[in-house]
């Protein structure tokens, strides 16, 4: 096919039609045509030539131009597309490096193979432009709800027509076992938009907690206006969900506003979520109070919070245990997701039994270590003493409040406790020395002989070894693996070393070794304080 006046306007009309159909810029289609014609011209005139094509946007006339660039003598490699300054002087008066010499060449005729190649180039460019348009359109809509129409189902994944593109609702993002047929209307949450080789992928979800939050935002005007805020959401898609809300207006009840008149608002969300039961819970900054709310409908007798470990212990009446745990652990699992805490549930009987065991163990410790009779050891435990260190180093007045303990008895008790601790320290240090502990670690302030022994057993035998430890390796911590919190045991965790204390010990070791300059730490702290003040 030759580029003649007869089909010049057809080029522009074709570009306009393709652009309108694919909803992209007509210029992109014309540029693709120019590139395809340039490729065809190179196959005709020689692939080493720099042939460029320009299609006039008004007349449709295609101009074929051969371009040669002026380069330095030693850089001349391609004689068809480059020439030296000397060679260029016959075409221009004062050629400079980088100047271009353009000569118009006769238009080419596209044979069958060249025409097919040109068509492929145009299609490829159009696809790329279409992908860019789709990505730009949907990337800013992540986190919103979109209505679509089901096109087809592929291996359990639903392909959804979302207007100017397609979205994919994966099998694990559907609610329960819901099924869809072509042309069914569907409402989804846009979870992610990514550029991929085969085009932008819009990932949809109906199982995401955010989907339920967005549905409530649509149904409850107070949430949309910011008077009520959704603080946390936990879902078991298709079965049960918990949502925590807070009101910033004292006259508006957040739970009542979300439920609506006769349950109309929450029922609209439930219907969209295939009958999923929803517990609406008032948010509270106090973790134990919030947890009591989150475990509804179960009643809670007592809550014990361990903030360092991120764990919480809940005691419930015996008859409330199954209700608190829920079917297959659902209630406690959702409450855990909502609060971000690990929850241990005990009945009152189990807690009582555990307390009795702890009481017996501490009583036995004092009987064995301090050579006391059972009654006297029980008195110590009843007064709140839990270990030998407390007996040995507590103020004498705290021992004198115990019935039957005079000053001589108190002094004797403390002397016995200190003797036992000193003997234990001596044995621990002996063992640590046998394991090869160096003086640099022994002399480091802040570590007891038992701590040094535990470190040596873990392979930490010098101050350099200690300085390379991470704080969580010493104090222990929690890691989230596949959505579940997993405990990391710390070497010094049994000595009640907190994460902050571990950080201070490690940093002190690094300063002593000269790895860290204290001045740098002070400047960092000043920057942090300044940042906090500006934010406040």
XYZ file of C-alpha atoms in Angstrom:
536
model
C 0.000 0.000 0.000
C 1.514 3.353 -1.003
C 1.063 6.497 1.055
C -0.863 8.464 -1.568
C -3.182 11.477 -1.393
C -6.140 9.091 -1.655
C -5.450 7.435 1.643
C -3.710 10.283 3.495
C -6.911 11.393 5.224
C -7.761 7.766 5.960
C -4.752 7.634 8.291
C -6.156 10.437 10.437
C -9.698 9.027 10.327
C -8.396 5.602 11.406
C -6.355 7.154 14.218
C -9.407 9.133 15.376
C -11.637 6.034 15.341
C -9.125 3.863 17.250
C -8.523 6.618 19.829
C -12.266 7.090 20.353
C -12.856 3.340 20.735
C -9.987 2.840 23.208
C -10.517 6.226 24.922
C -6.921 7.360 24.424
C -5.236 10.419 22.922
C -5.436 10.387 19.045
C -1.842 11.752 18.979
C -0.623 8.466 20.514
C -2.192 6.516 17.657
C -0.663 8.841 15.035
C 2.754 8.497 16.723
C 2.377 4.711 16.560
C 1.619 5.010 12.837
C 4.687 7.188 12.347
C 6.866 4.605 14.099
C 5.415 1.731 12.021
C 5.997 3.631 8.757
C 9.562 4.449 9.843
C 10.213 0.752 10.444
C 8.900 -0.103 6.999
C 11.118 2.588 5.443
C 14.188 1.204 7.234
C 13.512 -2.246 5.832
C 13.368 -0.637 2.370
C 16.327 1.798 2.606
C 18.518 -0.061 5.129
C 18.224 -0.748 8.861
C 21.312 1.350 9.671
C 19.707 4.519 8.365
C 17.905 6.891 10.726
C 14.589 7.283 8.929
C 11.887 9.374 10.581
C 8.292 9.859 9.533
C 6.021 12.790 10.306
C 2.294 12.690 9.595
C 0.708 16.128 9.257
C -2.094 16.330 11.847
C -4.324 18.339 9.465
C -3.765 16.895 5.978
C -2.604 13.410 6.867
C 0.423 13.740 4.551
C 3.325 11.492 5.607
C 6.826 12.957 5.180
C 9.811 10.556 5.162
C 13.113 12.096 6.299
C 16.620 10.658 6.473
C 18.536 12.124 9.432
C 22.315 12.198 9.818
C 23.970 13.462 13.020
C 27.308 15.311 13.203
C 29.773 13.485 15.520
C 33.473 13.704 16.371
C 35.882 11.869 14.036
C 36.798 9.129 16.555
C 33.115 8.484 17.392
C 32.046 7.829 13.817
C 30.652 4.285 13.704
C 27.520 4.310 11.554
C 28.253 5.870 8.141
C 24.568 5.777 7.183
C 23.328 7.828 10.181
C 26.431 9.816 11.199
C 29.063 12.062 9.586
C 32.069 14.062 10.707
C 32.362 17.851 10.910
C 34.455 17.882 7.690
C 31.873 15.801 5.820
C 29.067 18.019 7.071
C 30.656 21.179 5.677
C 29.365 20.336 2.190
C 25.790 20.535 3.560
C 26.011 23.473 6.017
C 28.279 26.430 6.614
C 29.338 25.971 10.245
C 28.479 22.440 11.454
C 28.672 21.705 15.180
C 28.791 18.397 17.063
C 25.199 17.206 17.517
C 23.758 19.077 14.502
C 21.371 17.082 12.317
C 21.198 17.065 8.522
C 17.765 16.134 7.215
C 16.983 15.003 3.665
C 13.513 14.096 2.475
C 13.327 10.675 0.833
C 10.594 9.218 -1.370
C 7.718 7.548 0.538
C 7.765 3.758 0.557
C 5.167 1.282 -0.536
C 4.100 -1.167 2.163
C 4.159 -4.739 1.025
C 2.027 -7.407 2.710
C 4.671 -8.314 5.309
C 5.580 -4.676 6.011
C 1.915 -3.759 6.359
C 1.400 -6.618 8.833
C 4.444 -5.465 10.815
C 3.143 -1.885 10.826
C -0.216 -3.103 12.101
C 1.479 -4.985 14.995
C 3.439 -1.849 15.989
C 0.267 0.230 16.025
C -1.631 -2.362 18.067
C 1.222 -2.624 20.565
C 1.404 1.148 21.027
C -2.371 1.381 21.408
C -2.324 -1.368 24.058
C 0.433 0.395 26.003
C -1.463 3.692 25.874
C -4.641 1.936 27.002
C -2.792 0.323 29.938
C -1.335 3.669 31.005
C -4.789 5.254 30.860
C -6.318 2.469 32.960
C -3.518 2.639 35.543
C -3.759 6.451 35.843
C -7.535 6.219 36.199
C -7.647 3.570 38.955
C -4.431 4.170 40.948
C -6.035 7.073 42.829
C -9.175 5.056 43.582
C -7.450 2.482 45.806
C -9.359 2.300 49.087
C -12.754 3.075 47.573
C -15.794 1.004 46.632
C -16.661 0.459 42.985
C -19.696 -1.027 41.259
C -19.123 -3.432 38.393
C -20.610 -6.184 36.271
C -19.374 -9.778 36.330
C -17.866 -10.753 32.953
C -16.681 -14.306 33.604
C -15.159 -16.649 36.166
C -11.664 -18.147 35.743
C -10.471 -20.866 38.136
C -12.570 -19.435 40.965
C -11.443 -15.834 40.286
C -14.119 -13.404 39.100
C -13.302 -10.960 36.280
C -15.326 -7.771 36.781
C -16.087 -5.047 34.231
C -15.473 -1.799 36.131
C -16.185 0.668 33.337
C -12.961 1.643 31.595
C -11.168 -1.533 32.512
C -11.329 -4.896 34.218
C -10.772 -5.872 37.830
C -10.036 -9.269 39.336
C -11.773 -10.582 42.447
C -9.628 -13.479 43.637
C -11.128 -16.593 45.167
C -9.795 -15.766 48.650
C -11.228 -12.228 48.493
C -14.821 -13.430 48.057
C -17.241 -13.739 50.958
C -17.720 -17.366 51.973
C -18.819 -19.481 49.063
C -20.671 -16.807 47.112
C -20.932 -17.464 43.380
C -21.571 -15.096 40.492
C -22.915 -15.454 36.987
C -22.087 -13.288 33.963
C -23.887 -9.902 33.987
C -24.510 -10.008 37.760
C -23.994 -6.605 39.385
C -21.293 -6.615 42.078
C -19.929 -4.111 44.590
C -16.239 -4.422 45.539
C -13.446 -2.630 47.383
C -10.403 -1.593 45.293
C -7.579 -3.138 47.310
C -4.616 -2.539 45.007
C -3.691 -1.342 41.511
C -0.390 -2.514 40.043
C 1.414 -2.219 36.734
C 2.041 -5.655 35.296
C 3.456 -7.005 32.028
C 0.027 -7.803 30.633
C -1.415 -4.473 31.714
C -2.583 -2.793 34.884
C -4.183 -5.178 37.330
C -6.984 -3.851 39.518
C -7.309 -6.171 42.519
C -10.740 -6.181 44.126
C -11.918 -7.507 47.480
C -15.118 -8.211 49.329
C -13.425 -9.915 52.295
C -11.184 -6.994 53.352
C -12.076 -5.315 56.677
C -11.820 -1.965 54.861
C -14.734 -3.006 52.598
C -17.072 -3.118 55.604
C -15.692 0.194 56.911
C -16.383 1.863 53.547
C -19.929 0.414 53.464
C -20.634 1.948 56.880
C -19.225 5.254 55.620
C -21.791 5.139 52.787
C -24.693 4.242 55.100
C -23.870 6.453 58.118
C -23.638 10.199 57.315
C -21.959 10.901 60.674
C -18.994 8.691 59.675
C -18.741 10.390 56.279
C -18.791 13.827 58.006
C -16.082 12.775 60.501
C -18.287 13.111 63.606
C -17.945 9.354 64.172
C -14.708 7.526 63.368
C -14.186 3.816 62.710
C -11.109 2.990 64.804
C -10.739 -0.746 64.091
C -12.408 -3.530 62.115
C -12.044 -7.305 62.415
C -13.831 -9.754 60.107
C -14.448 -13.416 59.601
C -15.901 -12.840 56.082
C -19.444 -14.114 55.631
C -19.780 -15.152 59.273
C -19.100 -12.481 61.900
C -17.416 -9.105 62.277
C -16.602 -6.571 64.981
C -16.255 -2.849 64.371
C -15.041 -0.299 66.947
C -16.377 3.265 66.676
C -15.898 6.516 68.590
C -17.940 9.731 68.557
C -16.343 13.185 68.697
C -19.698 14.744 69.575
C -20.895 14.011 73.120
C -24.540 14.247 72.042
C -24.232 11.462 69.436
C -24.112 7.790 70.428
C -21.677 6.114 67.987
C -23.221 2.644 68.326
C -26.793 3.917 67.939
C -25.873 6.025 64.895
C -24.295 2.989 63.164
C -27.277 0.749 63.992
C -29.797 3.289 62.718
C -33.560 3.484 63.195
C -34.779 -0.070 63.811
C -31.423 -1.330 62.603
C -31.880 0.064 59.080
C -28.265 1.233 58.610
C -26.494 -1.854 59.902
C -29.007 -4.084 58.081
C -28.065 -2.503 54.741
C -24.416 -3.449 55.398
C -25.370 -6.949 56.599
C -27.371 -7.556 53.405
C -24.399 -6.538 51.233
C -22.120 -8.869 53.235
C -24.305 -11.953 52.730
C -25.827 -11.903 56.215
C -22.563 -11.401 58.123
C -23.351 -10.711 61.807
C -21.818 -7.419 62.964
C -20.994 -6.410 66.565
C -20.679 -2.617 66.878
C -18.437 -1.771 69.840
C -17.632 1.589 71.481
C -13.918 2.360 71.259
C -11.962 3.135 74.442
C -8.333 4.282 74.806
C -8.017 2.127 77.932
C -7.002 -1.316 76.579
C -8.658 -3.452 79.312
C -11.955 -1.519 79.044
C -11.897 -1.771 75.252
C -11.224 -5.505 75.478
C -14.187 -6.025 77.814
C -16.329 -4.278 75.173
C -14.740 -6.299 72.345
C -15.522 -9.647 73.998
C -19.244 -8.917 74.024
C -21.646 -10.653 74.425
C -19.528 -12.492 77.051
C -19.161 -11.023 80.560
C -15.644 -10.488 81.956
C -14.728 -10.788 85.655
C -11.125 -9.513 85.525
C -8.508 -8.302 83.044
C -4.715 -8.427 83.515
C -2.660 -6.515 80.893
C 1.016 -7.161 80.083
C 1.867 -4.169 77.856
C 5.493 -5.189 77.204
C 4.472 -8.567 75.784
C 1.348 -7.204 74.099
C -0.663 -9.880 75.907
C -3.820 -9.658 77.954
C -5.316 -12.178 80.352
C -9.078 -12.332 80.727
C -10.915 -14.117 83.531
C -14.556 -15.028 82.869
C -17.168 -16.903 84.935
C -17.181 -20.655 84.224
C -20.564 -20.539 82.453
C -19.356 -17.692 80.170
C -16.257 -19.492 78.806
C -17.837 -20.960 75.662
C -19.526 -17.629 74.888
C -16.254 -15.698 75.305
C -14.320 -18.097 73.069
C -17.111 -18.382 70.487
C -17.708 -21.066 67.897
C -14.300 -22.377 66.744
C -12.637 -19.568 68.721
C -14.274 -16.918 66.541
C -15.235 -14.397 69.245
C -11.841 -14.286 70.956
C -10.022 -14.303 67.599
C -11.972 -11.274 66.335
C -11.511 -9.480 69.678
C -7.756 -10.133 69.398
C -7.646 -8.696 65.849
C -9.673 -5.681 66.949
C -7.489 -4.823 69.963
C -4.137 -5.980 68.524
C -3.442 -7.982 71.689
C -2.895 -11.669 72.383
C -5.750 -12.805 74.578
C -5.624 -15.669 77.056
C -9.028 -16.633 78.451
C -9.273 -18.357 81.827
C -12.252 -19.374 83.900
C -12.426 -18.238 87.512
C -11.735 -21.844 88.581
C -8.629 -22.084 86.328
C -7.315 -18.761 87.610
C -7.856 -19.871 91.208
C -6.015 -23.137 90.529
C -3.108 -21.303 88.912
C -2.866 -18.870 91.809
C -2.757 -21.791 94.228
C 0.073 -23.397 92.220
C 2.045 -20.138 92.195
C 1.452 -19.740 95.941
C 2.649 -23.308 96.597
C 5.742 -22.875 94.364
C 6.796 -19.639 96.110
C 6.136 -21.166 99.535
C 8.355 -24.142 98.629
C 11.084 -21.763 97.361
C 11.231 -19.951 100.717
C 11.056 -23.221 102.675
C 13.966 -24.768 100.738
C 16.145 -21.655 100.386
C 15.665 -19.996 103.769
C 15.074 -23.130 105.862
C 11.636 -21.947 107.033
C 8.613 -23.934 108.129
C 5.550 -23.974 105.848
C 3.496 -21.533 107.932
C 6.214 -18.852 107.984
C 6.926 -19.276 104.251
C 3.193 -18.855 103.528
C 3.191 -15.645 105.559
C 5.954 -14.219 103.333
C 4.094 -15.134 100.156
C 0.823 -13.684 101.533
C 2.594 -10.372 102.129
C 3.520 -10.219 98.418
C 7.124 -11.486 98.452
C 7.779 -13.438 95.239
C 11.540 -14.075 95.189
C 14.691 -14.106 97.300
C 15.933 -10.724 96.003
C 12.879 -9.002 97.480
C 13.494 -10.618 100.899
C 17.245 -9.893 100.856
C 17.200 -6.249 99.832
C 13.801 -4.917 100.939
C 13.642 -2.317 103.714
C 13.554 -4.076 107.106
C 10.341 -2.218 108.051
C 8.442 -4.167 105.354
C 9.383 -7.437 107.066
C 8.440 -6.141 110.522
C 4.768 -5.755 109.503
C 4.480 -9.565 109.292
C 2.931 -11.091 112.422
C 5.551 -12.699 114.669
C 8.562 -11.081 112.942
C 10.772 -8.914 115.166
C 13.957 -7.064 114.220
C 16.252 -10.015 114.975
C 14.118 -12.395 112.881
C 14.020 -9.910 109.980
C 17.817 -9.467 110.074
C 18.295 -13.249 110.142
C 15.910 -13.713 107.203
C 17.775 -11.155 105.102
C 21.154 -12.647 106.000
C 20.003 -16.132 104.923
C 18.548 -14.774 101.646
C 21.770 -12.908 100.846
C 23.892 -15.973 101.567
C 21.778 -18.079 99.191
C 21.965 -15.404 96.461
C 25.732 -14.981 96.852
C 26.250 -18.740 96.583
C 24.060 -18.842 93.467
C 26.052 -15.914 91.995
C 29.354 -17.684 92.725
C 28.215 -20.905 90.999
C 26.833 -18.962 88.022
C 30.105 -17.065 87.581
C 32.147 -20.294 87.859
C 30.033 -21.880 85.136
C 30.308 -18.758 82.964
C 34.119 -18.815 83.302
C 34.163 -22.482 82.318
C 32.210 -21.521 79.182
C 34.917 -18.964 78.282
C 33.425 -15.619 79.320
C 35.905 -12.729 78.991
C 36.619 -10.077 81.637
C 35.213 -7.348 79.366
C 31.716 -8.837 79.816
C 32.173 -9.702 83.521
C 33.220 -6.125 84.317
C 30.342 -4.592 82.344
C 27.996 -2.818 84.733
C 24.324 -3.828 84.653
C 24.687 -7.602 84.234
C 24.313 -10.040 87.152
C 26.320 -13.309 87.322
C 23.194 -15.260 86.328
C 22.695 -12.981 83.307
C 26.346 -13.456 82.300
C 25.897 -17.239 82.628
C 22.774 -17.150 80.415
C 24.598 -15.034 77.802
C 27.593 -17.410 77.827
C 25.285 -20.398 77.309
C 23.908 -18.557 74.259
C 27.409 -17.935 72.843
C 27.750 -14.285 73.974
C 31.150 -14.309 75.748
C 32.667 -10.840 75.258
C 31.582 -7.207 75.321
C 31.928 -7.164 71.497
C 29.507 -10.097 71.232
C 27.080 -8.336 73.566
C 27.256 -5.059 71.617
C 26.169 -6.827 68.405
C 22.976 -8.165 70.048
C 19.592 -6.699 69.121
C 17.363 -5.503 71.961
C 14.656 -8.104 71.167
C 17.277 -10.887 71.244
C 17.907 -9.972 74.886
C 14.443 -8.952 76.115
C 12.305 -11.089 73.798
C 9.438 -9.855 71.663
C 6.629 -10.710 69.304
C 6.697 -11.190 65.531
C 3.713 -11.432 63.189
C 4.025 -14.489 60.909
C 1.214 -15.241 58.427
C -1.117 -13.009 60.419
C -0.354 -14.710 63.753
C 1.745 -13.294 66.587
C 4.725 -15.557 67.369
C 6.828 -15.286 70.539
C 10.581 -14.642 70.261
C 12.299 -15.758 73.482
C 14.966 -13.386 74.823
C 18.228 -14.544 76.430
C 17.638 -12.272 79.452
C 13.840 -12.418 79.397
C 13.614 -14.636 82.518
C 15.384 -11.860 84.458
C 12.529 -9.412 83.612
C 14.760 -7.227 81.409
C 12.477 -4.854 79.459
C 13.040 -3.854 75.831
C 14.041 -0.326 76.900
C 16.547 -1.681 79.448
C 18.016 -4.002 76.787
C 18.381 -1.036 74.387
C 20.217 1.002 77.056
C 22.576 -1.882 77.935
C 23.495 -2.557 74.288
C 23.980 1.154 73.527
C 26.205 1.570 76.640
C 28.352 -1.377 75.452
C 28.697 0.194 71.982
C 29.726 3.531 73.503
C 32.344 1.818 75.729
C 33.777 0.051 72.672
C 33.917 3.339 70.738
C 31.439 2.155 68.096
C 29.037 5.008 68.868
C 29.787 8.637 69.716
C 27.615 9.870 72.658
C 27.524 13.337 71.048
C 25.761 11.866 68.002
C 23.136 10.265 70.260
C 22.518 13.572 72.055
C 22.046 15.423 68.739
C 19.611 12.731 67.537
C 17.606 13.062 70.774
C 17.481 16.856 70.338
C 16.193 16.435 66.764
C 13.523 13.975 67.969
C 12.423 16.360 70.735
C 12.235 19.278 68.274
C 10.168 17.159 65.868
C 7.777 16.118 68.660
C 7.333 19.740 69.770
C 6.628 20.918 66.199
C 4.096 18.096 65.706
C 2.417 18.978 68.997
